[in-house]
mmCIF file of N, CA, C and O in Angstrom:
data_model
loop_
_atom_site.group_PDB
_atom_site.id
_atom_site.type_symbol
_atom_site.label_atom_id
_atom_site.label_comp_id
_atom_site.label_asym_id
_atom_site.label_seq_id
_atom_site.Cartn_x
_atom_site.Cartn_y
_atom_site.Cartn_z
ATOM 1 N N MET A 1 16.940 30.568 17.698
ATOM 2 C CA MET A 1 16.234 30.118 16.611
ATOM 3 C C MET A 1 16.544 28.588 15.231
ATOM 4 O O MET A 1 16.923 28.819 14.584
ATOM 5 N N THR A 2 15.801 27.934 15.252
ATOM 6 C CA THR A 2 16.471 26.733 14.165
ATOM 7 C C THR A 2 15.251 26.722 13.336
ATOM 8 O O THR A 2 14.534 25.874 13.696
ATOM 9 N N ASN A 3 16.068 26.307 11.746
ATOM 10 C CA ASN A 3 14.640 26.408 11.020
ATOM 11 C C ASN A 3 15.098 24.638 10.487
ATOM 12 O O ASN A 3 16.167 24.689 9.620
ATOM 13 N N ILE A 4 14.552 24.473 11.011
ATOM 14 C CA ILE A 4 14.680 22.503 10.227
ATOM 15 C C ILE A 4 13.750 22.331 9.158
ATOM 16 O O ILE A 4 12.394 22.336 10.097
ATOM 17 N N ILE A 5 13.652 22.102 8.006
ATOM 18 C CA ILE A 5 12.645 21.341 7.764
ATOM 19 C C ILE A 5 12.983 20.080 7.667
ATOM 20 O O ILE A 5 14.273 19.540 6.936
ATOM 21 N N SER A 6 11.755 19.053 7.732
ATOM 22 C CA SER A 6 11.860 17.579 8.326
ATOM 23 C C SER A 6 11.469 16.785 6.820
ATOM 24 O O SER A 6 9.872 17.670 6.160
ATOM 25 N N PHE A 7 11.404 16.167 6.007
ATOM 26 C CA PHE A 7 11.488 15.471 4.852
ATOM 27 C C PHE A 7 10.728 13.717 5.242
ATOM 28 O O PHE A 7 11.601 13.055 5.929
ATOM 29 N N ASN A 8 9.553 12.970 4.817
ATOM 30 C CA ASN A 8 9.113 12.113 5.009
ATOM 31 C C ASN A 8 9.207 11.210 3.634
ATOM 32 O O ASN A 8 8.283 11.670 2.803
ATOM 33 N N ILE A 9 10.635 11.066 2.653
ATOM 34 C CA ILE A 9 10.889 10.327 1.705
ATOM 35 C C ILE A 9 10.593 8.999 1.424
ATOM 36 O O ILE A 9 11.554 8.641 2.428
ATOM 37 N N SER A 10 9.412 8.336 1.089
ATOM 38 C CA SER A 10 9.550 6.870 1.929
ATOM 39 C C SER A 10 10.213 6.393 -0.064
ATOM 40 O O SER A 10 9.586 6.962 -1.117
ATOM 41 N N THR A 11 10.582 5.254 -0.250
ATOM 42 C CA THR A 11 10.610 4.638 -1.444
ATOM 43 C C THR A 11 9.924 3.615 -1.623
ATOM 44 O O THR A 11 9.166 3.138 -0.501
ATOM 45 N N PRO A 12 9.442 2.953 -2.891
ATOM 46 C CA PRO A 12 8.517 1.434 -3.082
ATOM 47 C C PRO A 12 9.190 0.567 -1.812
ATOM 48 O O PRO A 12 8.643 -0.186 -1.322
ATOM 49 N N HIS A 13 10.765 0.158 -1.432
ATOM 50 C CA HIS A 13 11.540 -0.398 -0.707
ATOM 51 C C HIS A 13 11.027 -0.082 0.737
ATOM 52 O O HIS A 13 10.462 -0.891 1.364
ATOM 53 N N ASP A 14 10.658 1.217 1.243
ATOM 54 C CA ASP A 14 10.359 1.268 2.605
ATOM 55 C C ASP A 14 8.863 1.136 3.092
ATOM 56 O O ASP A 14 8.500 0.316 3.984
ATOM 57 N N VAL A 15 8.005 1.529 1.494
ATOM 58 C CA VAL A 15 6.723 1.167 2.184
ATOM 59 C C VAL A 15 6.472 -0.301 1.811
ATOM 60 O O VAL A 15 5.666 -0.935 2.457
ATOM 61 N N ALA A 16 7.145 -1.248 1.317
ATOM 62 C CA ALA A 16 6.905 -2.643 1.111
ATOM 63 C C ALA A 16 6.563 -3.243 2.643
ATOM 64 O O ALA A 16 6.780 -4.320 3.431
ATOM 65 N N LYS A 17 8.343 -2.611 3.032
ATOM 66 C CA LYS A 17 8.686 -2.888 4.639
ATOM 67 C C LYS A 17 7.310 -2.610 5.736
ATOM 68 O O LYS A 17 7.527 -3.653 6.426
ATOM 69 N N GLN A 18 7.244 -1.674 5.175
ATOM 70 C CA GLN A 18 6.171 -1.030 6.047
ATOM 71 C C GLN A 18 4.852 -1.896 6.578
ATOM 72 O O GLN A 18 4.254 -2.381 7.317
ATOM 73 N N ILE A 19 4.603 -2.252 5.198
ATOM 74 C CA ILE A 19 3.466 -2.956 5.016
ATOM 75 C C ILE A 19 3.560 -4.695 5.421
ATOM 76 O O ILE A 19 3.041 -5.171 5.785
ATOM 77 N N ALA A 20 4.710 -5.552 5.208
ATOM 78 C CA ALA A 20 5.122 -6.517 6.061
ATOM 79 C C ALA A 20 5.040 -5.789 7.405
ATOM 80 O O ALA A 20 4.386 -7.587 7.765
ATOM 81 N N THR A 21 5.899 -5.636 7.762
ATOM 82 C CA THR A 21 5.756 -5.154 9.143
ATOM 83 C C THR A 21 4.472 -5.008 9.570
ATOM 84 O O THR A 21 3.945 -5.973 11.007
ATOM 85 N N ARG A 22 3.847 -4.247 8.755
ATOM 86 C CA ARG A 22 1.716 -4.541 9.737
ATOM 87 C C ARG A 22 1.845 -5.540 9.358
ATOM 88 O O ARG A 22 0.508 -6.211 10.347
ATOM 89 N N VAL A 23 1.579 -6.854 8.294
ATOM 90 C CA VAL A 23 1.359 -8.146 8.107
ATOM 91 C C VAL A 23 1.713 -8.330 9.432
ATOM 92 O O VAL A 23 0.303 -9.350 9.861
ATOM 93 N N LYS A 24 2.898 -8.855 10.082
ATOM 94 C CA LYS A 24 3.191 -9.776 10.640
ATOM 95 C C LYS A 24 2.867 -8.832 12.049
ATOM 96 O O LYS A 24 2.321 -10.161 13.096
ATOM 97 N N ALA A 25 2.194 -7.564 12.295
ATOM 98 C CA ALA A 25 2.018 -7.589 13.771
ATOM 99 C C ALA A 25 -0.018 -8.233 13.707
ATOM 100 O O ALA A 25 -0.157 -8.627 14.444
ATOM 101 N N ARG A 26 -0.725 -8.082 12.570
ATOM 102 C CA ARG A 26 -1.357 -8.636 12.859
ATOM 103 C C ARG A 26 -1.674 -10.362 12.733
ATOM 104 O O ARG A 26 -2.660 -10.446 13.461
ATOM 105 N N ARG A 27 -0.588 -10.749 12.087
ATOM 106 C CA ARG A 27 -0.570 -11.760 12.277
ATOM 107 C C ARG A 27 -0.612 -12.676 13.875
ATOM 108 O O ARG A 27 -1.572 -13.608 14.113
ATOM 109 N N LEU A 28 0.752 -12.304 14.482
ATOM 110 C CA LEU A 28 1.111 -11.606 15.906
ATOM 111 C C LEU A 28 -0.624 -11.266 16.398
ATOM 112 O O LEU A 28 -0.714 -12.645 17.687
ATOM 113 N N GLU A 29 -1.455 -10.409 16.411
ATOM 114 C CA GLU A 29 -2.263 -10.548 17.033
ATOM 115 C C GLU A 29 -3.178 -11.470 17.135
ATOM 116 O O GLU A 29 -4.083 -11.814 18.164
ATOM 117 N N LEU A 30 -3.463 -11.902 15.912
ATOM 118 C CA LEU A 30 -4.008 -13.085 16.051
ATOM 119 C C LEU A 30 -3.689 -14.924 16.197
ATOM 120 O O LEU A 30 -4.487 -15.699 15.679
ATOM 121 N N ASN A 31 -2.185 -14.261 16.748
ATOM 122 C CA ASN A 31 -1.744 -15.703 17.270
ATOM 123 C C ASN A 31 -1.654 -16.942 16.434
ATOM 124 O O ASN A 31 -1.748 -18.162 16.791
ATOM 125 N N LEU A 32 -1.303 -16.623 15.277
ATOM 126 C CA LEU A 32 -0.819 -17.248 13.988
ATOM 127 C C LEU A 32 0.747 -17.039 13.328
ATOM 128 O O LEU A 32 1.676 -16.453 14.094
ATOM 129 N N THR A 33 0.978 -18.672 13.515
ATOM 130 C CA THR A 33 2.151 -18.728 12.957
ATOM 131 C C THR A 33 2.933 -18.548 11.348
ATOM 132 O O THR A 33 1.990 -18.377 10.918
ATOM 133 N N GLN A 34 3.945 -18.145 10.968
ATOM 134 C CA GLN A 34 4.499 -17.612 10.163
ATOM 135 C C GLN A 34 3.492 -18.444 9.010
ATOM 136 O O GLN A 34 2.721 -18.511 7.542
ATOM 137 N N GLU A 35 3.554 -20.274 9.151
ATOM 138 C CA GLU A 35 3.224 -21.467 8.346
ATOM 139 C C GLU A 35 1.647 -20.951 8.929
ATOM 140 O O GLU A 35 1.014 -21.405 7.196
ATOM 141 N N GLY A 36 0.671 -20.794 9.581
ATOM 142 C CA GLY A 36 -0.141 -20.718 9.979
ATOM 143 C C GLY A 36 -1.060 -20.042 9.042
ATOM 144 O O GLY A 36 -1.935 -20.438 7.937
ATOM 145 N N LEU A 37 -0.280 -18.634 8.666
ATOM 146 C CA LEU A 37 -0.916 -17.691 7.619
ATOM 147 C C LEU A 37 -0.415 -18.242 6.394
ATOM 148 O O LEU A 37 -1.935 -18.196 5.891
ATOM 149 N N ALA A 38 0.334 -18.700 5.999
ATOM 150 C CA ALA A 38 1.021 -19.319 5.067
ATOM 151 C C ALA A 38 -0.140 -19.778 4.351
ATOM 152 O O ALA A 38 -0.918 -19.813 2.847
ATOM 153 N N ALA A 39 -0.326 -20.545 5.037
ATOM 154 C CA ALA A 39 -1.047 -22.204 5.037
ATOM 155 C C ALA A 39 -3.131 -21.578 4.226
ATOM 156 O O ALA A 39 -3.640 -21.720 3.582
ATOM 157 N N ARG A 40 -3.566 -20.949 5.447
ATOM 158 C CA ARG A 40 -4.994 -19.271 4.864
ATOM 159 C C ARG A 40 -4.587 -19.068 3.899
ATOM 160 O O ARG A 40 -5.902 -18.571 3.131
ATOM 161 N N ALA A 41 -3.331 -18.017 3.516
ATOM 162 C CA ALA A 41 -3.166 -17.364 2.373
ATOM 163 C C ALA A 41 -2.978 -18.514 1.184
ATOM 164 O O ALA A 41 -3.543 -17.735 -0.540
ATOM 165 N N GLY A 42 -2.513 -19.679 1.165
ATOM 166 C CA GLY A 42 -2.530 -20.245 0.128
ATOM 167 C C GLY A 42 -1.302 -20.249 -0.469
ATOM 168 O O GLY A 42 -1.362 -20.076 -1.542
ATOM 169 N N LEU A 43 0.067 -19.868 -0.179
ATOM 170 C CA LEU A 43 1.288 -19.286 -0.114
ATOM 171 C C LEU A 43 2.133 -20.559 0.432
ATOM 172 O O LEU A 43 1.541 -20.857 0.959
ATOM 173 N N LYS A 44 3.285 -20.648 -0.095
ATOM 174 C CA LYS A 44 3.890 -21.653 0.108
ATOM 175 C C LYS A 44 4.857 -20.847 1.323
ATOM 176 O O LYS A 44 4.780 -19.734 1.649
ATOM 177 N N PHE A 45 5.577 -21.144 2.200
ATOM 178 C CA PHE A 45 5.773 -21.063 3.438
ATOM 179 C C PHE A 45 7.010 -20.195 3.630
ATOM 180 O O PHE A 45 6.987 -18.647 3.711
ATOM 181 N N ALA A 46 7.873 -20.786 2.326
ATOM 182 C CA ALA A 46 8.861 -19.535 2.188
ATOM 183 C C ALA A 46 8.465 -18.750 1.684
ATOM 184 O O ALA A 46 9.370 -17.451 1.399
ATOM 185 N N THR A 47 7.526 -18.555 0.890
ATOM 186 C CA THR A 47 7.440 -16.829 -0.274
ATOM 187 C C THR A 47 6.492 -16.136 1.301
ATOM 188 O O THR A 47 7.190 -15.046 1.330
ATOM 189 N N TYR A 48 6.680 -16.469 1.916
ATOM 190 C CA TYR A 48 5.755 -15.862 2.932
ATOM 191 C C TYR A 48 6.500 -14.810 3.740
ATOM 192 O O TYR A 48 6.760 -14.446 3.743
ATOM 193 N N ARG A 49 7.656 -16.282 4.484
ATOM 194 C CA ARG A 49 8.106 -15.936 5.271
ATOM 195 C C ARG A 49 9.772 -14.284 4.818
ATOM 196 O O ARG A 49 9.439 -13.929 5.096
ATOM 197 N N ARG A 50 9.925 -14.739 2.995
ATOM 198 C CA ARG A 50 10.422 -13.951 2.087
ATOM 199 C C ARG A 50 9.881 -12.494 2.453
ATOM 200 O O ARG A 50 10.134 -11.744 2.848
ATOM 201 N N PHE A 51 8.530 -12.837 2.344
ATOM 202 C CA PHE A 51 8.065 -11.119 2.626
ATOM 203 C C PHE A 51 8.023 -10.489 3.531
ATOM 204 O O PHE A 51 8.051 -9.238 3.657
ATOM 205 N N GLU A 52 8.223 -11.280 4.907
ATOM 206 C CA GLU A 52 8.352 -10.628 6.148
ATOM 207 C C GLU A 52 9.485 -10.286 6.052
ATOM 208 O O GLU A 52 9.772 -9.540 7.020
ATOM 209 N N GLN A 53 10.329 -11.039 5.449
ATOM 210 C CA GLN A 53 11.796 -10.304 5.924
ATOM 211 C C GLN A 53 12.611 -9.314 5.315
ATOM 212 O O GLN A 53 12.917 -8.588 5.249
ATOM 213 N N THR A 54 11.311 -9.305 4.314
ATOM 214 C CA THR A 54 11.836 -8.258 2.739
ATOM 215 C C THR A 54 10.780 -7.323 2.549
ATOM 216 O O THR A 54 11.091 -6.676 1.684
ATOM 217 N N GLY A 55 9.603 -7.730 2.195
ATOM 218 C CA GLY A 55 8.454 -7.073 1.969
ATOM 219 C C GLY A 55 8.007 -7.651 0.732
ATOM 220 O O GLY A 55 7.581 -6.846 0.044
ATOM 221 N N GLU A 56 9.027 -8.287 -0.195
ATOM 222 C CA GLU A 56 8.906 -8.778 -1.479
ATOM 223 C C GLU A 56 7.588 -10.091 -1.596
ATOM 224 O O GLU A 56 8.206 -10.583 -1.003
ATOM 225 N N ILE A 57 6.949 -9.226 -2.966
ATOM 226 C CA ILE A 57 5.695 -10.438 -2.992
ATOM 227 C C ILE A 57 5.191 -9.799 -3.776
ATOM 228 O O ILE A 57 5.517 -8.716 -4.442
ATOM 229 N N SER A 58 4.909 -10.957 -4.854
ATOM 230 C CA SER A 58 3.403 -10.630 -5.683
ATOM 231 C C SER A 58 2.600 -10.108 -5.248
ATOM 232 O O SER A 58 1.849 -10.127 -4.309
ATOM 233 N N LEU A 59 1.719 -9.324 -6.348
ATOM 234 C CA LEU A 59 0.906 -8.593 -5.902
ATOM 235 C C LEU A 59 -0.381 -9.905 -5.645
ATOM 236 O O LEU A 59 -1.721 -9.923 -4.413
ATOM 237 N N LYS A 60 -0.697 -10.552 -6.560
ATOM 238 C CA LYS A 60 -1.981 -11.738 -5.862
ATOM 239 C C LYS A 60 -1.523 -12.524 -4.904
ATOM 240 O O LYS A 60 -2.564 -12.194 -3.940
ATOM 241 N N GLY A 61 -0.240 -12.237 -4.037
ATOM 242 C CA GLY A 61 0.023 -13.251 -3.290
ATOM 243 C C GLY A 61 0.041 -12.208 -1.677
ATOM 244 O O GLY A 61 -0.876 -12.078 -0.933
ATOM 245 N N LEU A 62 0.041 -10.929 -2.224
ATOM 246 C CA LEU A 62 -0.198 -10.012 -1.129
ATOM 247 C C LEU A 62 -2.073 -9.838 -0.801
ATOM 248 O O LEU A 62 -2.376 -9.429 -0.028
ATOM 249 N N LEU A 63 -2.387 -9.776 -1.852
ATOM 250 C CA LEU A 63 -4.097 -9.855 -2.300
ATOM 251 C C LEU A 63 -4.352 -11.420 -1.207
ATOM 252 O O LEU A 63 -5.517 -11.494 -0.376
ATOM 253 N N GLN A 64 -3.806 -12.818 -1.539
ATOM 254 C CA GLN A 64 -3.820 -13.201 -0.891
ATOM 255 C C GLN A 64 -3.768 -13.174 0.470
ATOM 256 O O GLN A 64 -4.788 -13.800 1.476
ATOM 257 N N ILE A 65 -2.427 -12.542 1.486
ATOM 258 C CA ILE A 65 -2.983 -12.238 2.278
ATOM 259 C C ILE A 65 -3.817 -11.053 2.910
ATOM 260 O O ILE A 65 -4.699 -11.102 4.213
ATOM 261 N N GLY A 66 -4.321 -10.153 2.230
ATOM 262 C CA GLY A 66 -5.097 -9.549 2.941
ATOM 263 C C GLY A 66 -6.657 -10.627 3.254
ATOM 264 O O GLY A 66 -7.356 -10.012 3.903
ATOM 265 N N PHE A 67 -6.789 -11.199 2.229
ATOM 266 C CA PHE A 67 -8.113 -12.366 2.027
ATOM 267 C C PHE A 67 -7.654 -12.781 3.589
ATOM 268 O O PHE A 67 -8.883 -13.000 3.820
ATOM 269 N N ALA A 68 -6.601 -13.557 3.717
ATOM 270 C CA ALA A 68 -6.986 -14.632 4.272
ATOM 271 C C ALA A 68 -6.303 -13.747 6.091
ATOM 272 O O ALA A 68 -7.062 -14.312 7.397
ATOM 273 N N LEU A 69 -6.445 -12.459 5.907
ATOM 274 C CA LEU A 69 -6.794 -11.672 7.075
ATOM 275 C C LEU A 69 -7.711 -10.812 7.158
ATOM 276 O O LEU A 69 -7.631 -9.758 8.107
ATOM 277 N N ASN A 70 -8.360 -11.163 6.481
ATOM 278 C CA ASN A 70 -10.165 -10.405 6.500
ATOM 279 C C ASN A 70 -9.784 -8.511 6.492
ATOM 280 O O ASN A 70 -10.258 -7.439 6.742
ATOM 281 N N ALA A 71 -8.966 -8.492 5.620
ATOM 282 C CA ALA A 71 -8.626 -7.200 5.388
ATOM 283 C C ALA A 71 -8.639 -6.817 3.614
ATOM 284 O O ALA A 71 -7.831 -5.263 3.255
ATOM 285 N N LEU A 72 -9.013 -7.649 2.543
ATOM 286 C CA LEU A 72 -9.166 -7.173 1.338
ATOM 287 C C LEU A 72 -9.710 -6.190 0.914
ATOM 288 O O LEU A 72 -9.576 -5.435 -0.119
ATOM 289 N N SER A 73 -10.845 -6.272 2.549
ATOM 290 C CA SER A 73 -11.640 -4.556 1.291
ATOM 291 C C SER A 73 -10.813 -2.716 1.873
ATOM 292 O O SER A 73 -10.968 -2.256 0.888
ATOM 293 N N GLU A 74 -9.950 -3.544 2.676
ATOM 294 C CA GLU A 74 -8.639 -2.598 2.668
ATOM 295 C C GLU A 74 -7.556 -1.631 0.900
ATOM 296 O O GLU A 74 -7.588 -0.915 0.830
ATOM 297 N N PHE A 75 -7.929 -2.504 -0.031
ATOM 298 C CA PHE A 75 -7.073 -2.084 -1.110
ATOM 299 C C PHE A 75 -7.991 -1.925 -1.858
ATOM 300 O O PHE A 75 -7.517 -1.298 -2.883
ATOM 301 N N ASP A 76 -9.503 -2.087 -1.448
ATOM 302 C CA ASP A 76 -10.243 -1.514 -2.989
ATOM 303 C C ASP A 76 -9.650 0.161 -3.090
ATOM 304 O O ASP A 76 -10.675 0.823 -3.697
ATOM 305 N N ALA A 77 -9.782 1.286 -1.703
ATOM 306 C CA ALA A 77 -8.987 2.491 -1.907
ATOM 307 C C ALA A 77 -7.790 2.628 -2.760
ATOM 308 O O ALA A 77 -7.704 3.939 -3.237
ATOM 309 N N LEU A 78 -7.436 1.571 -2.966
ATOM 310 C CA LEU A 78 -5.944 2.245 -3.291
ATOM 311 C C LEU A 78 -5.962 2.523 -4.975
ATOM 312 O O LEU A 78 -6.945 1.664 -6.117
ATOM 313 N N PHE A 79 -5.564 3.621 -5.553
ATOM 314 C CA PHE A 79 -5.520 4.216 -6.529
ATOM 315 C C PHE A 79 -7.539 4.399 -6.788
ATOM 316 O O PHE A 79 -7.365 4.108 -7.931
ATOM 317 N N ALA A 80 -8.319 4.994 -6.113
ATOM 318 C CA ALA A 80 -9.744 5.112 -5.944
ATOM 319 C C ALA A 80 -9.522 6.155 -6.763
ATOM 320 O O ALA A 80 -8.470 7.399 -6.508
ATOM 321 N N GLN A 81 -11.062 6.902 -7.368
ATOM 322 C CA GLN A 81 -11.445 7.766 -7.990
ATOM 323 C C GLN A 81 -11.155 8.990 -7.245
ATOM 324 O O GLN A 81 -11.692 8.707 -6.152
ATOM 325 N N LYS A 82 -10.560 10.033 -7.064
ATOM 326 C CA LYS A 82 -10.667 11.390 -6.491
ATOM 327 C C LYS A 82 -12.257 11.722 -5.970
ATOM 328 O O LYS A 82 -13.170 11.890 -7.070
ATOM 329 N N GLN A 83 -12.673 11.839 -5.223
ATOM 330 C CA GLN A 83 -13.892 12.332 -4.592
ATOM 331 C C GLN A 83 -13.462 13.600 -5.102
ATOM 332 O O GLN A 83 -12.566 14.395 -3.738
ATOM 333 N N TYR A 84 -14.414 14.415 -5.285
ATOM 334 C CA TYR A 84 -14.108 16.335 -5.427
ATOM 335 C C TYR A 84 -15.543 16.561 -4.190
ATOM 336 O O TYR A 84 -16.616 16.629 -4.307
ATOM 337 N N GLN A 85 -15.032 17.623 -3.774
ATOM 338 C CA GLN A 85 -15.471 18.743 -2.548
ATOM 339 C C GLN A 85 -16.606 19.361 -2.902
ATOM 340 O O GLN A 85 -17.987 19.807 -2.636
ATOM 341 N N SER A 86 -16.328 19.941 -4.525
ATOM 342 C CA SER A 86 -16.817 20.899 -5.493
ATOM 343 C C SER A 86 -16.901 20.763 -6.335
ATOM 344 O O SER A 86 -16.121 20.338 -6.968
ATOM 345 N N LEU A 87 -17.722 21.401 -7.252
ATOM 346 C CA LEU A 87 -17.333 21.974 -9.153
ATOM 347 C C LEU A 87 -16.728 22.498 -9.552
ATOM 348 O O LEU A 87 -15.632 22.065 -10.230
ATOM 349 N N ASP A 88 -15.801 23.286 -8.423
ATOM 350 C CA ASP A 88 -14.764 24.345 -8.652
ATOM 351 C C ASP A 88 -13.816 23.273 -8.461
ATOM 352 O O ASP A 88 -12.840 23.948 -9.428
ATOM 353 N N ASP A 89 -13.618 22.563 -7.411
ATOM 354 C CA ASP A 89 -12.771 21.520 -7.536
ATOM 355 C C ASP A 89 -11.944 20.582 -8.931
ATOM 356 O O ASP A 89 -10.916 20.602 -8.928
ATOM 357 N N LEU A 90 -13.503 20.327 -9.594
ATOM 358 C CA LEU A 90 -13.196 19.527 -10.402
ATOM 359 C C LEU A 90 -12.722 19.954 -11.750
ATOM 360 O O LEU A 90 -11.641 19.640 -12.124
ATOM 361 N N LEU A 91 -13.412 21.179 -11.851
ATOM 362 C CA LEU A 91 -12.894 22.265 -13.028
ATOM 363 C C LEU A 91 -11.938 22.118 -12.703
ATOM 364 O O LEU A 91 -10.501 22.524 -13.684
ATOM 365 N N SER A 92 -10.951 22.811 -11.353
ATOM 366 C CA SER A 92 -9.575 23.317 -11.016
ATOM 367 C C SER A 92 -8.339 22.087 -11.665
ATOM 368 O O SER A 92 -7.875 22.507 -12.097
ATOM 369 N N GLU A 93 -9.260 21.027 -10.948
ATOM 370 C CA GLU A 93 -7.988 19.467 -11.411
ATOM 371 C C GLU A 93 -8.142 19.902 -12.916
ATOM 372 O O GLU A 93 -7.097 19.235 -13.625
ATOM 373 N N GLN A 94 -9.228 19.585 -13.782
ATOM 374 C CA GLN A 94 -9.415 19.549 -14.704
ATOM 375 C C GLN A 94 -8.314 20.482 -15.408
ATOM 376 O O GLN A 94 -7.364 19.834 -16.744
ATOM 377 N N SER A 95 -8.175 21.569 -15.230
ATOM 378 C CA SER A 95 -7.308 22.180 -16.383
ATOM 379 C C SER A 95 -5.689 22.346 -15.424
ATOM 380 O O SER A 95 -4.980 22.399 -17.042
ATOM 381 N N VAL A 96 -5.631 21.740 -14.507
ATOM 382 C CA VAL A 96 -4.252 21.572 -14.130
ATOM 383 C C VAL A 96 -3.600 20.439 -15.097
ATOM 384 O O VAL A 96 -2.679 20.173 -15.806
ATOM 385 N N ILE A 97 -4.764 19.065 -15.618
ATOM 386 C CA ILE A 97 -4.307 18.538 -15.973
ATOM 387 C C ILE A 97 -4.089 18.805 -17.992
ATOM 388 O O ILE A 97 -3.347 18.346 -18.425
ATOM 389 N N ARG A 98 -5.089 19.357 -18.236
ATOM 390 C CA ARG A 98 -5.265 19.849 -19.677
ATOM 391 C C ARG A 98 -3.512 20.841 -19.456
ATOM 392 O O ARG A 98 -2.846 20.429 -20.706
ATOM 393 N N LYS A 99 -2.903 21.765 -18.444
ATOM 394 C CA LYS A 99 -1.903 22.072 -18.775
ATOM 395 C C LYS A 99 -1.111 20.977 -19.132
ATOM 396 O O LYS A 99 0.258 21.576 -20.281
ATOM 397 N N ARG A 100 -0.992 20.336 -18.339
ATOM 398 C CA ARG A 100 -0.053 19.548 -18.021
ATOM 399 C C ARG A 100 0.422 18.728 -19.618
ATOM 400 O O ARG A 100 1.616 18.617 -19.712
ATOM 401 N N GLY A 101 -1.111 18.866 -20.026
ATOM 402 C CA GLY A 101 -0.490 17.373 -20.906
ATOM 403 C C GLY A 101 -0.192 18.494 -22.844
ATOM 404 O O GLY A 101 0.481 17.826 -23.101
ATOM 405 N N LYS A 102 -0.253 19.476 -22.533
ATOM 406 C CA LYS A 102 0.424 20.112 -23.198
ATOM 407 C C LYS A 102 1.450 20.345 -23.366
ATOM 408 O O LYS A 102 2.231 20.710 -24.478
ATOM 409 N N LYS A 103 1.915 20.536 -22.559
ATOM 410 C CA LYS A 103 3.576 20.453 -21.748
ATOM 411 C C LYS A 103 4.306 19.229 -22.402
ATOM 412 O O LYS A 103 4.791 19.407 -23.176
ATOM 413 N N ASN A 104 3.803 18.295 -22.088
ATOM 414 C CA ASN A 104 4.110 16.962 -22.709
ATOM 415 C C ASN A 104 4.038 17.397 -24.318
ATOM 416 O O ASN A 104 5.054 15.707 -24.559
ATOM 417 N N GLU A 105 3.326 17.865 -24.960
ATOM 418 C CA GLU A 105 3.039 17.424 -26.391
ATOM 419 C C GLU A 105 4.085 17.847 -27.173
ATOM 420 O O GLU A 105 5.070 18.297 -26.782
#
């Protein structure tokens, strides 16, 4: 019996490439060319092409792409305030935050 622990560690570059891949897939589902999506998003074609190839784009550019793909609402959940299931969960979280703050002082 082998005990193998698998870790899925993503770097910011990995996540950016994954987002670019998903955007490309959605673009293709909509039968849009890179030029067509760039125009809809109000981006230069070269900027959009670089995004698909490298995952690099400004936040504003990514939001423009999200708007063009009718996916802007998906950004609303990014860094959203945590929803607690109970008062105990909230108090436990605050306790951890206070303890961390004391260590850093």
